[in-house]
PDB file of C-alpha atoms in Angstrom:
ATOM      1  CA  MET C  22     100.245  95.404 132.993  1.00 49.00           C
ATOM      2  CA  THR C  23     100.399  96.513 129.358  1.00 54.00           C
ATOM      3  CA  ALA C  24      98.445  95.362 126.316  1.00 53.00           C
ATOM      4  CA  SER C  25     101.391  93.175 125.310  1.00 54.00           C
ATOM      5  CA  ASP C  26     101.461  91.296 128.634  1.00 60.00           C
ATOM      6  CA  PRO C  27      99.549  88.026 128.980  1.00 65.00           C
ATOM      7  CA  PRO C  28      96.244  88.449 130.844  1.00 70.00           C
ATOM      8  CA  THR C  29      95.914  87.352 134.457  1.00 79.00           C
ATOM      9  CA  LEU C  30      94.190  83.959 134.586  1.00 76.00           C
ATOM     10  CA  ALA C  31      92.306  82.797 137.673  1.00 82.00           C
ATOM     11  CA  SER C  32      89.075  80.990 138.492  1.00 83.00           C
ATOM     12  CA  GLY C  33      86.290  83.450 139.225  1.00 87.00           C
ATOM     13  CA  LYS C  34      87.642  86.263 137.068  1.00 86.00           C
ATOM     14  CA  ILE C  35      85.180  88.256 134.940  1.00 87.00           C
ATOM     15  CA  CYS C  36      86.653  87.703 131.506  1.00 87.00           C
ATOM     16  CA  TYR C  37      84.053  88.227 128.755  1.00 90.00           C
ATOM     17  CA  ILE C  38      81.203  90.678 128.201  1.00 94.00           C
ATOM     18  CA  GLU C  39      78.472  90.645 125.564  1.00 94.00           C
ATOM     19  CA  ILE C  40      77.017  94.083 124.843  1.00 95.00           C
ATOM     20  CA  PRO C  41      73.688  94.470 123.000  1.00 95.00           C
ATOM     21  CA  ALA C  42      73.940  96.527 119.823  1.00 95.00           C
ATOM     22  CA  THR C  43      71.703  97.660 116.985  1.00 93.00           C
ATOM     23  CA  ASP C  44      74.618  98.594 114.714  1.00 94.00           C
ATOM     24  CA  ILE C  45      77.730  96.604 115.600  1.00 93.00           C
ATOM     25  CA  ASP C  46      80.114  98.744 113.546  1.00 92.00           C
ATOM     26  CA  ARG C  47      78.776 101.901 115.177  1.00 94.00           C
ATOM     27  CA  SER C  48      79.102 100.453 118.683  1.00 94.00           C
ATOM     28  CA  ALA C  49      82.622  99.195 117.978  1.00 93.00           C
ATOM     29  CA  GLN C  50      83.638 102.631 116.705  1.00 94.00           C
ATOM     30  CA  PHE C  51      82.145 104.297 119.803  1.00 95.00           C
ATOM     31  CA  TYR C  52      84.027 102.170 122.345  1.00 95.00           C
ATOM     32  CA  ASN C  53      87.249 102.427 120.360  1.00 94.00           C
ATOM     33  CA  GLN C  54      87.050 106.221 120.210  1.00 94.00           C
ATOM     34  CA  ALA C  55      85.764 106.777 123.742  1.00 94.00           C
ATOM     35  CA  PHE C  56      87.852 104.226 125.675  1.00 95.00           C
ATOM     36  CA  GLY C  57      90.542 102.902 123.334  1.00 93.00           C
ATOM     37  CA  TRP C  58      89.232  99.323 123.178  1.00 94.00           C
ATOM     38  CA  GLN C  59      90.998  97.286 120.515  1.00 92.00           C
ATOM     39  CA  ILE C  60      88.610  96.016 117.830  1.00 92.00           C
ATOM     40  CA  ARG C  61      89.192  92.681 116.138  1.00 90.00           C
ATOM     41  CA  GLU C  62      87.347  90.086 114.093  1.00 87.00           C
ATOM     42  CA  ARG C  63      87.123  86.562 115.499  1.00 82.00           C
ATOM     43  CA  GLY C  64      87.570  83.495 113.334  1.00 77.00           C
ATOM     44  CA  ASP C  65      83.783  83.142 113.028  1.00 81.00           C
ATOM     45  CA  GLY C  66      83.484  86.717 111.773  1.00 83.00           C
ATOM     46  CA  THR C  67      82.170  88.200 115.023  1.00 88.00           C
ATOM     47  CA  THR C  68      83.309  91.749 115.782  1.00 92.00           C
ATOM     48  CA  SER C  69      84.996  91.574 119.180  1.00 93.00           C
ATOM     49  CA  PHE C  70      86.998  93.766 121.527  1.00 93.00           C
ATOM     50  CA  ASP C  71      89.826  93.629 124.038  1.00 91.00           C
ATOM     51  CA  ASP C  72      90.207  96.217 126.768  1.00 92.00           C
ATOM     52  CA  THR C  73      93.285  98.422 126.912  1.00 89.00           C
ATOM     53  CA  VAL C  74      95.301  96.044 129.120  1.00 87.00           C
ATOM     54  CA  ASN C  75      94.245  92.779 127.460  1.00 85.00           C
ATOM     55  CA  GLU C  76      92.394  91.619 130.581  1.00 89.00           C
ATOM     56  CA  VAL C  77      88.736  91.585 129.504  1.00 91.00           C
ATOM     57  CA  SER C  78      87.341  90.816 126.061  1.00 92.00           C
ATOM     58  CA  GLY C  79      83.880  90.582 124.614  1.00 93.00           C
ATOM     59  CA  ALA C  80      81.642  91.153 121.614  1.00 94.00           C
ATOM     60  CA  TRP C  81      78.600  93.094 120.472  1.00 94.00           C
ATOM     61  CA  VAL C  82      75.435  91.094 119.782  1.00 93.00           C
ATOM     62  CA  CYS C  83      72.286  92.019 117.900  1.00 93.00           C
ATOM     63  CA  GLY C  84      68.787  90.803 118.674  1.00 91.00           C
ATOM     64  CA  ARG C  85      68.946  91.483 122.408  1.00 92.00           C
ATOM     65  CA  PRO C  86      67.316  94.427 124.159  1.00 93.00           C
ATOM     66  CA  PRO C  87      69.741  97.031 125.497  1.00 93.00           C
ATOM     67  CA  SER C  88      70.076  97.791 129.203  1.00 91.00           C
ATOM     68  CA  PRO C  89      68.743 101.358 129.322  1.00 90.00           C
ATOM     69  CA  GLU C  90      68.343 101.484 133.100  1.00 88.00           C
ATOM     70  CA  PRO C  91      70.947 100.721 135.782  1.00 84.00           C
ATOM     71  CA  GLY C  92      70.769  97.104 136.807  1.00 83.00           C
ATOM     72  CA  LEU C  93      73.923  95.043 136.619  1.00 88.00           C
ATOM     73  CA  MET C  94      76.313  97.963 136.150  1.00 90.00           C
ATOM     74  CA  ILE C  95      79.582  97.714 134.246  1.00 93.00           C
ATOM     75  CA  HIS C  96      82.072 100.491 135.053  1.00 95.00           C
ATOM     76  CA  ILE C  97      85.013 101.370 132.812  1.00 95.00           C
ATOM     77  CA  MET C  98      88.167 102.561 134.586  1.00 95.00           C
ATOM     78  CA  VAL C  99      89.657 105.876 133.466  1.00 93.00           C
ATOM     79  CA  ALA C 100      92.410 108.185 134.660  1.00 92.00           C
ATOM     80  CA  ASP C 101      90.378 111.367 134.145  1.00 93.00           C
ATOM     81  CA  ALA C 102      86.589 111.097 134.346  1.00 94.00           C
ATOM     82  CA  ALA C 103      85.981 114.606 132.984  1.00 94.00           C
ATOM     83  CA  ALA C 104      88.125 113.847 129.920  1.00 94.00           C
ATOM     84  CA  ALA C 105      86.332 110.507 129.496  1.00 95.00           C
ATOM     85  CA  VAL C 106      82.963 112.292 129.548  1.00 95.00           C
ATOM     86  CA  ASP C 107      84.169 114.573 126.753  1.00 95.00           C
ATOM     87  CA  LEU C 108      85.312 111.556 124.711  1.00 95.00           C
ATOM     88  CA  VAL C 109      81.962 109.804 125.230  1.00 95.00           C
ATOM     89  CA  LEU C 110      80.109 112.867 123.955  1.00 95.00           C
ATOM     90  CA  ALA C 111      82.498 113.322 121.009  1.00 94.00           C
ATOM     91  CA  ALA C 112      82.026 109.664 120.026  1.00 93.00           C
ATOM     92  CA  GLY C 113      78.232 110.005 119.986  1.00 93.00           C
ATOM     93  CA  GLY C 114      77.277 108.846 123.477  1.00 94.00           C
ATOM     94  CA  GLU C 115      75.046 110.546 126.036  1.00 95.00           C
ATOM     95  CA  ILE C 116      75.798 111.365 129.670  1.00 96.00           C
ATOM     96  CA  VAL C 117      72.856 110.271 131.839  1.00 95.00           C
ATOM     97  CA  GLN C 118      74.470 110.894 135.213  1.00 95.00           C
ATOM     98  CA  PRO C 119      77.123 113.623 135.304  1.00 95.00           C
ATOM     99  CA  ILE C 120      80.043 113.690 137.705  1.00 95.00           C
ATOM    100  CA  ASP C 121      79.018 114.729 141.236  1.00 94.00           C
ATOM    101  CA  PRO C 122      81.835 116.915 142.573  1.00 90.00           C
ATOM    102  CA  GLU C 123      80.599 116.320 146.156  1.00 90.00           C
ATOM    103  CA  ALA C 124      80.728 112.516 145.953  1.00 90.00           C
ATOM    104  CA  GLN C 125      83.565 110.567 147.582  1.00 88.00           C
ATOM    105  CA  GLU C 126      84.253 108.710 144.329  1.00 91.00           C
ATOM    106  CA  THR C 127      84.403 110.253 140.858  1.00 93.00           C
ATOM    107  CA  LEU C 128      81.737 108.493 138.807  1.00 94.00           C
ATOM    108  CA  ALA C 129      79.528 109.143 135.812  1.00 95.00           C
ATOM    109  CA  ARG C 130      77.070 107.138 133.750  1.00 96.00           C
ATOM    110  CA  PHE C 131      76.635 107.217 129.982  1.00 96.00           C
ATOM    111  CA  ARG C 132      74.359 105.719 127.334  1.00 95.00           C
ATOM    112  CA  ASP C 133      76.060 104.157 124.300  1.00 96.00           C
ATOM    113  CA  PRO C 134      74.677 104.346 120.721  1.00 95.00           C
ATOM    114  CA  ALA C 135      72.603 101.180 121.253  1.00 95.00           C
ATOM    115  CA  GLY C 136      71.004 102.527 124.439  1.00 95.00           C
ATOM    116  CA  ASN C 137      73.013 100.616 127.052  1.00 96.00           C
ATOM    117  CA  VAL C 138      73.846 102.465 130.268  1.00 96.00           C
ATOM    118  CA  LEU C 139      77.362 101.899 131.650  1.00 95.00           C
ATOM    119  CA  GLY C 140      79.496 103.673 134.204  1.00 95.00           C
ATOM    120  CA  ILE C 141      82.783 105.586 134.232  1.00 95.00           C
ATOM    121  CA  TYR C 142      85.013 105.243 137.287  1.00 94.00           C
ATOM    122  CA  GLN C 143      88.037 107.454 137.913  1.00 94.00           C
ATOM    123  CA  GLN C 144      90.756 105.371 139.576  1.00 91.00           C
ATOM    124  CA  PRO C 145      92.634 107.471 142.157  1.00 90.00           C
ATOM    125  CA  GLY C 146      96.299 107.873 141.246  1.00 88.00           C
ATOM    126  CA  LEU C 147      95.931 106.395 137.774  1.00 87.00           C
ATOM    127  CA  ALA C 148      96.607 109.689 135.987  1.00 86.00           C
ATOM    128  CA  GLU C 149      99.873 110.144 137.831  1.00 83.00           C
ATOM    129  CA  ALA C 150     100.891 106.523 137.194  1.00 79.00           C
ATOM    130  CA  GLU C 151     100.181 106.798 133.458  1.00 77.00           C
ATOM    131  CA  GLN C 152     102.149 110.035 133.232  1.00 76.00           C
ATOM    132  CA  ALA C 153     105.125 108.719 135.199  1.00 67.00           C
ATOM    133  CA  SER C 154     108.298 109.958 133.608  1.00 50.00           C
ATOM    134  CA  GLU C 155     110.854 110.078 136.436  1.00 51.00           C
ATOM    135  CA  PRO C 156     113.896 107.792 136.131  1.00 51.00           C
ATOM    136  CA  GLY C 157     113.022 104.337 137.335  1.00 54.00           C
ATOM    137  CA  ASP C 158     109.299 104.773 136.745  1.00 54.00           C
ATOM    138  CA  THR C 159     107.624 102.344 134.355  1.00 53.00           C
ATOM    139  CA  PRO C 160     104.722 103.769 132.348  1.00 51.00           C
ATOM    140  CA  LEU C 161     101.636 101.567 132.119  1.00 55.00           C
ATOM    141  CA  VAL C 162     101.657 101.802 128.323  1.00 62.00           C
ATOM    142  CA  ASP C 163     104.800 101.551 126.197  1.00 66.00           C
ATOM    143  CA  PRO C 164     104.769 104.700 124.042  1.00 70.00           C
ATOM    144  CA  ILE C 165     106.108 102.761 121.022  1.00 72.00           C
ATOM    145  CA  PRO C 166     104.497  99.411 120.094  1.00 77.00           C
ATOM    146  CA  GLU C 167     107.145  96.729 120.397  1.00 79.00           C
ATOM    147  CA  HIS C 168     106.685  95.451 116.839  1.00 83.00           C
ATOM    148  CA  LEU C 169     107.218  98.862 115.198  1.00 83.00           C
ATOM    149  CA  HIS C 170     110.335 100.858 114.351  1.00 82.00           C
ATOM    150  CA  THR C 171     110.569 104.655 114.620  1.00 86.00           C
ATOM    151  CA  VAL C 172     109.259 105.212 111.077  1.00 89.00           C
ATOM    152  CA  THR C 173     106.545 103.005 109.596  1.00 93.00           C
ATOM    153  CA  PRO C 174     105.104 103.658 106.116  1.00 94.00           C
ATOM    154  CA  ARG C 175     101.338 103.733 105.607  1.00 94.00           C
ATOM    155  CA  LEU C 176     100.223 103.036 102.046  1.00 95.00           C
ATOM    156  CA  VAL C 177      96.986 104.604 100.814  1.00 94.00           C
ATOM    157  CA  VAL C 178      95.365 102.351  98.227  1.00 94.00           C
ATOM    158  CA  ARG C 179      92.091 101.918  96.401  1.00 93.00           C
ATOM    159  CA  GLY C 180      90.846  98.441  97.314  1.00 93.00           C
ATOM    160  CA  GLY C 181      92.690  97.661 100.540  1.00 94.00           C
ATOM    161  CA  ALA C 182      91.490  94.081 100.987  1.00 95.00           C
ATOM    162  CA  GLU C 183      92.587  93.132  97.467  1.00 96.00           C
ATOM    163  CA  ALA C 184      95.889  94.947  97.951  1.00 96.00           C
ATOM    164  CA  ILE C 185      96.629  92.939 101.095  1.00 96.00           C
ATOM    165  CA  GLU C 186      96.113  89.706  99.179  1.00 97.00           C
ATOM    166  CA  PHE C 187      98.437  90.962  96.431  1.00 97.00           C
ATOM    167  CA  TYR C 188     101.170  91.782  98.964  1.00 97.00           C
ATOM    168  CA  ARG C 189     100.795  88.277 100.407  1.00 96.00           C
ATOM    169  CA  ARG C 190     101.505  86.786  96.991  1.00 97.00           C
ATOM    170  CA  ALA C 191     104.098  89.300  95.831  1.00 97.00           C
ATOM    171  CA  PHE C 192     106.165  89.862  98.975  1.00 97.00           C
ATOM    172  CA  GLU C 193     105.116  87.005 101.277  1.00 96.00           C
ATOM    173  CA  ALA C 194     103.492  89.579 103.558  1.00 96.00           C
ATOM    174  CA  GLU C 195     101.943  88.380 106.809  1.00 95.00           C
ATOM    175  CA  GLU C 196      98.989  90.291 108.257  1.00 94.00           C
ATOM    176  CA  VAL C 197      99.618  91.326 111.858  1.00 91.00           C
ATOM    177  CA  GLY C 198      96.796  91.873 114.345  1.00 85.00           C
ATOM    178  CA  GLU C 199      93.209  92.583 113.389  1.00 86.00           C
ATOM    179  CA  ARG C 200      91.924  94.820 110.626  1.00 89.00           C
ATOM    180  CA  PHE C 201      89.869  97.864 111.599  1.00 90.00           C
ATOM    181  CA  THR C 202      87.239  98.591 108.988  1.00 88.00           C
ATOM    182  CA  GLY C 203      84.624 101.264 108.531  1.00 84.00           C
ATOM    183  CA  PRO C 204      80.861 100.820 108.107  1.00 82.00           C
ATOM    184  CA  ASP C 205      81.309 100.474 104.339  1.00 84.00           C
ATOM    185  CA  GLY C 206      83.891  97.702 104.763  1.00 86.00           C
ATOM    186  CA  GLY C 207      86.795  99.920 103.740  1.00 89.00           C
ATOM    187  CA  ILE C 208      90.049  99.352 105.584  1.00 92.00           C
ATOM    188  CA  ILE C 209      90.835 102.088 108.088  1.00 90.00           C
ATOM    189  CA  HIS C 210      93.892 100.306 109.453  1.00 92.00           C
ATOM    190  CA  ALA C 211      95.706  97.061 108.720  1.00 94.00           C
ATOM    191  CA  GLU C 212      99.307  96.013 109.289  1.00 95.00           C
ATOM    192  CA  LEU C 213     101.488  93.730 107.185  1.00 95.00           C
ATOM    193  CA  ARG C 214     104.875  92.333 108.121  1.00 95.00           C
ATOM    194  CA  ILE C 215     107.214  92.108 105.137  1.00 96.00           C
ATOM    195  CA  GLY C 216     110.514  90.612 106.223  1.00 93.00           C
ATOM    196  CA  ASP C 217     111.341  92.355 109.498  1.00 91.00           C
ATOM    197  CA  SER C 218     109.316  95.527 108.789  1.00 94.00           C
ATOM    198  CA  ILE C 219     105.714  96.645 109.155  1.00 95.00           C
ATOM    199  CA  VAL C 220     103.754  98.360 106.399  1.00 96.00           C
ATOM    200  CA  MET C 221     100.365  99.844 107.266  1.00 95.00           C
ATOM    201  CA  ILE C 222      97.506  99.824 104.752  1.00 95.00           C
ATOM    202  CA  THR C 223      94.515 102.151 104.531  1.00 93.00           C
ATOM    203  CA  ASP C 224      91.851 102.703 101.902  1.00 93.00           C
ATOM    204  CA  GLU C 225      91.600 106.173 100.422  1.00 91.00           C
ATOM    205  CA  GLY C 226      88.751 108.098 102.020  1.00 80.00           C
ATOM    206  CA  SER C 227      86.546 111.134 101.640  1.00 63.00           C
ATOM    207  CA  ASP C 228      87.939 113.193 104.520  1.00 66.00           C
ATOM    208  CA  THR C 229      88.084 116.760 103.189  1.00 62.00           C
ATOM    209  CA  GLU C 230      90.144 118.076 106.111  1.00 66.00           C
ATOM    210  CA  ALA C 231      93.038 115.663 105.546  1.00 68.00           C
ATOM    211  CA  PRO C 232      92.468 113.969 102.181  1.00 80.00           C
ATOM    212  CA  ALA C 233      94.382 110.749 101.592  1.00 84.00           C
ATOM    213  CA  ARG C 234      94.501 109.655  97.980  1.00 88.00           C
ATOM    214  CA  SER C 235      95.940 106.594  96.309  1.00 90.00           C
ATOM    215  CA  PRO C 236      98.235 106.830  93.266  1.00 91.00           C
ATOM    216  CA  SER C 237      95.253 105.589  91.219  1.00 86.00           C
ATOM    217  CA  ALA C 238      93.365 108.769  92.147  1.00 87.00           C
ATOM    218  CA  LEU C 239      96.368 110.974  91.307  1.00 89.00           C
ATOM    219  CA  GLY C 240      97.092 109.716  87.829  1.00 89.00           C
ATOM    220  CA  GLY C 241      99.875 107.472  89.083  1.00 87.00           C
ATOM    221  CA  ALA C 242     101.764 110.303  90.835  1.00 89.00           C
ATOM    222  CA  LEU C 243     103.854 109.338  93.872  1.00 87.00           C
ATOM    223  CA  SER C 244     105.465 111.173  96.748  1.00 86.00           C
ATOM    224  CA  ALA C 245     107.185 108.098  98.224  1.00 91.00           C
ATOM    225  CA  ILE C 246     108.677 104.837  96.928  1.00 94.00           C
ATOM    226  CA  MET C 247     109.036 101.708  99.040  1.00 95.00           C
ATOM    227  CA  ALA C 248     112.682 100.568  99.165  1.00 95.00           C
ATOM    228  CA  THR C 249     113.173  96.919 100.095  1.00 96.00           C
ATOM    229  CA  TYR C 250     116.162  94.600 100.401  1.00 95.00           C
ATOM    230  CA  TRP C 251     116.142  90.851  99.782  1.00 95.00           C
ATOM    231  CA  LYS C 252     118.589  87.991 100.269  1.00 94.00           C
ATOM    232  CA  ASP C 253     117.635  86.704  96.821  1.00 95.00           C
ATOM    233  CA  VAL C 254     116.341  89.665  94.842  1.00 96.00           C
ATOM    234  CA  ASP C 255     115.887  87.646  91.641  1.00 97.00           C
ATOM    235  CA  ALA C 256     113.494  85.264  93.378  1.00 96.00           C
ATOM    236  CA  ALA C 257     111.617  88.160  95.012  1.00 96.00           C
ATOM    237  CA  TRP C 258     111.408  89.947  91.646  1.00 97.00           C
ATOM    238  CA  GLU C 259     109.959  86.937  89.830  1.00 97.00           C
ATOM    239  CA  ARG C 260     107.465  86.302  92.643  1.00 97.00           C
ATOM    240  CA  ALA C 261     106.226  89.897  92.464  1.00 97.00           C
ATOM    241  CA  LEU C 262     105.939  89.773  88.668  1.00 97.00           C
ATOM    242  CA  GLY C 263     104.025  86.529  88.951  1.00 97.00           C
ATOM    243  CA  ALA C 264     101.589  88.150  91.369  1.00 97.00           C
ATOM    244  CA  GLY C 265     100.825  90.936  88.883  1.00 97.00           C
ATOM    245  CA  ALA C 266     103.412  93.694  89.379  1.00 97.00           C
ATOM    246  CA  GLU C 267     104.788  95.507  86.320  1.00 97.00           C
ATOM    247  CA  VAL C 268     108.314  96.683  85.591  1.00 97.00           C
ATOM    248  CA  VAL C 269     109.202 100.369  85.957  1.00 97.00           C
ATOM    249  CA  PHE C 270     112.999  99.900  85.804  1.00 97.00           C
ATOM    250  CA  PRO C 271     114.372  96.437  84.964  1.00 97.00           C
ATOM    251  CA  LEU C 272     116.305  94.409  87.500  1.00 97.00           C
ATOM    252  CA  ALA C 273     120.036  94.826  86.846  1.00 96.00           C
ATOM    253  CA  ASP C 274     123.452  95.083  88.499  1.00 95.00           C
ATOM    254  CA  GLN C 275     124.055  98.700  89.515  1.00 95.00           C
ATOM    255  CA  PHE C 276     127.376 100.589  89.656  1.00 94.00           C
ATOM    256  CA  TYR C 277     127.020 101.232  93.410  1.00 94.00           C
ATOM    257  CA  GLY C 278     127.303  97.537  94.283  1.00 94.00           C
ATOM    258  CA  GLU C 279     123.662  96.497  94.332  1.00 95.00           C
ATOM    259  CA  ARG C 280     121.407  94.510  92.066  1.00 96.00           C
ATOM    260  CA  GLY C 281     118.049  96.206  91.886  1.00 96.00           C
ATOM    261  CA  GLY C 282     115.057  97.407  89.946  1.00 97.00           C
ATOM    262  CA  ARG C 283     111.678  99.031  90.457  1.00 97.00           C
ATOM    263  CA  LEU C 284     108.151  97.623  90.140  1.00 97.00           C
ATOM    264  CA  ARG C 285     104.657  99.112  90.154  1.00 96.00           C
ATOM    265  CA  ASP C 286     101.969  97.130  91.948  1.00 96.00           C
ATOM    266  CA  PRO C 287      98.344  96.952  90.681  1.00 96.00           C
ATOM    267  CA  TYR C 288      97.357  99.674  93.188  1.00 95.00           C
ATOM    268  CA  GLY C 289      99.827 102.261  91.886  1.00 95.00           C
ATOM    269  CA  GLN C 290     102.475 101.968  94.605  1.00 96.00           C
ATOM    270  CA  GLN C 291     106.088 101.549  93.456  1.00 96.00           C
ATOM    271  CA  TRP C 292     108.633  99.230  95.068  1.00 97.00           C
ATOM    272  CA  MET C 293     112.416  99.196  94.727  1.00 97.00           C
ATOM    273  CA  LEU C 294     113.746  95.648  95.142  1.00 97.00           C
ATOM    274  CA  SER C 295     117.468  95.451  95.875  1.00 96.00           C
ATOM    275  CA  GLN C 296     120.245  93.117  96.994  1.00 95.00           C
ATOM    276  CA  ARG C 297     123.745  94.236  97.916  1.00 95.00           C
ATOM    277  CA  ILE C 298     126.242  92.253  95.852  1.00 94.00           C
ATOM    278  CA  GLU C 299     129.477  94.196  96.480  1.00 94.00           C
ATOM    279  CA  ASP C 300     130.938  95.973  99.512  1.00 93.00           C
ATOM    280  CA  LEU C 301     132.351  99.150  97.916  1.00 91.00           C
ATOM    281  CA  SER C 302     134.110 102.195  99.321  1.00 93.00           C
ATOM    282  CA  PRO C 303     132.684 105.658  98.603  1.00 92.00           C
ATOM    283  CA  GLU C 304     135.739 106.345  96.432  1.00 94.00           C
ATOM    284  CA  GLU C 305     135.097 103.297  94.246  1.00 94.00           C
ATOM    285  CA  ILE C 306     131.440 104.225  93.857  1.00 93.00           C
ATOM    286  CA  ALA C 307     132.508 107.734  92.793  1.00 93.00           C
ATOM    287  CA  ARG C 308     135.005 106.339  90.238  1.00 93.00           C
ATOM    288  CA  ARG C 309     132.372 104.057  88.724  1.00 92.00           C
ATOM    289  CA  ALA C 310     129.869 106.924  88.557  1.00 91.00           C
ATOM    290  CA  ALA C 311     132.443 109.085  86.774  1.00 91.00           C
ATOM    291  CA  ARG C 312     133.084 106.364  84.202  1.00 91.00           C
ATOM    292  CA  LEU C 313     129.355 106.125  83.494  1.00 86.00           C
ATOM    293  CA  ASN C 314     129.038 109.884  83.041  1.00 78.00           C
ATOM    294  CA  PRO C 315     132.454 111.317  82.084  1.00 74.00           C
ATOM    295  CA  GLY C 316     131.104 114.829  81.471  1.00 65.00           C
ATOM    296  CA  ALA C 317     129.652 115.242  84.971  1.00 57.00           C
ATOM    297  CA  GLY C 318     131.358 117.394  87.611  1.00 52.00           C
TER     298      GLY C 318
END
């Protein structure tokens, strides 16, 4: 079972958990960091989660007292309980019952940021199964998400939510999956599908160890330009201009057999829009380049 597989459906299955919280964003961040739960926003605006194999979902709710003492105990399966304990502590949780090396089963209990006590259970053999790499073995988690290619650009912008709406209008972008936002509402991670490709979006932040700055914060400077191809580049160009992009280099037929130009979006990112209009040999491209610049070479 992987996260992309449909969940097992059967009468009697435990399928949904509501966890008391005092700060929903903080609790969501804790379970994402400690256990890899996927965070999403439901249609009604509720912050929800799915477990790592898409089998159990739930949500955090305010206004209910936490469960600070063991009663009905929920245990989270892990491959390595000691590593899970370290992740719980790093994410801001507290260990209330450490691992007993003499016990028959490897268990621990922790308290989350809202005060709830839950358990950690180390599944025998899970570490080996997750690390399977011999021919014929099937890892539990596909190392590359099926909707991504080997290289996926991540654009750093100032005003991520507004930028996503611009890309919808300009490039007919479709948001994929759920946004992950920080306590201040800034976008930590969002994915857009433009044509057959994914572009990730993140708001610039204040991380001093690995600063990520938008072109707006760098005086318009760029280190990468998005190159895109369209079946009808003129239509794509006009749509982007209509959405608020500005021209850097006008759209025109180019000597190398493409019609293309470059635009700047309102968030400082630059986009090359192109359409191949001729199938040319390298020799023909070289001849045309020489005619344009006779003194070169």
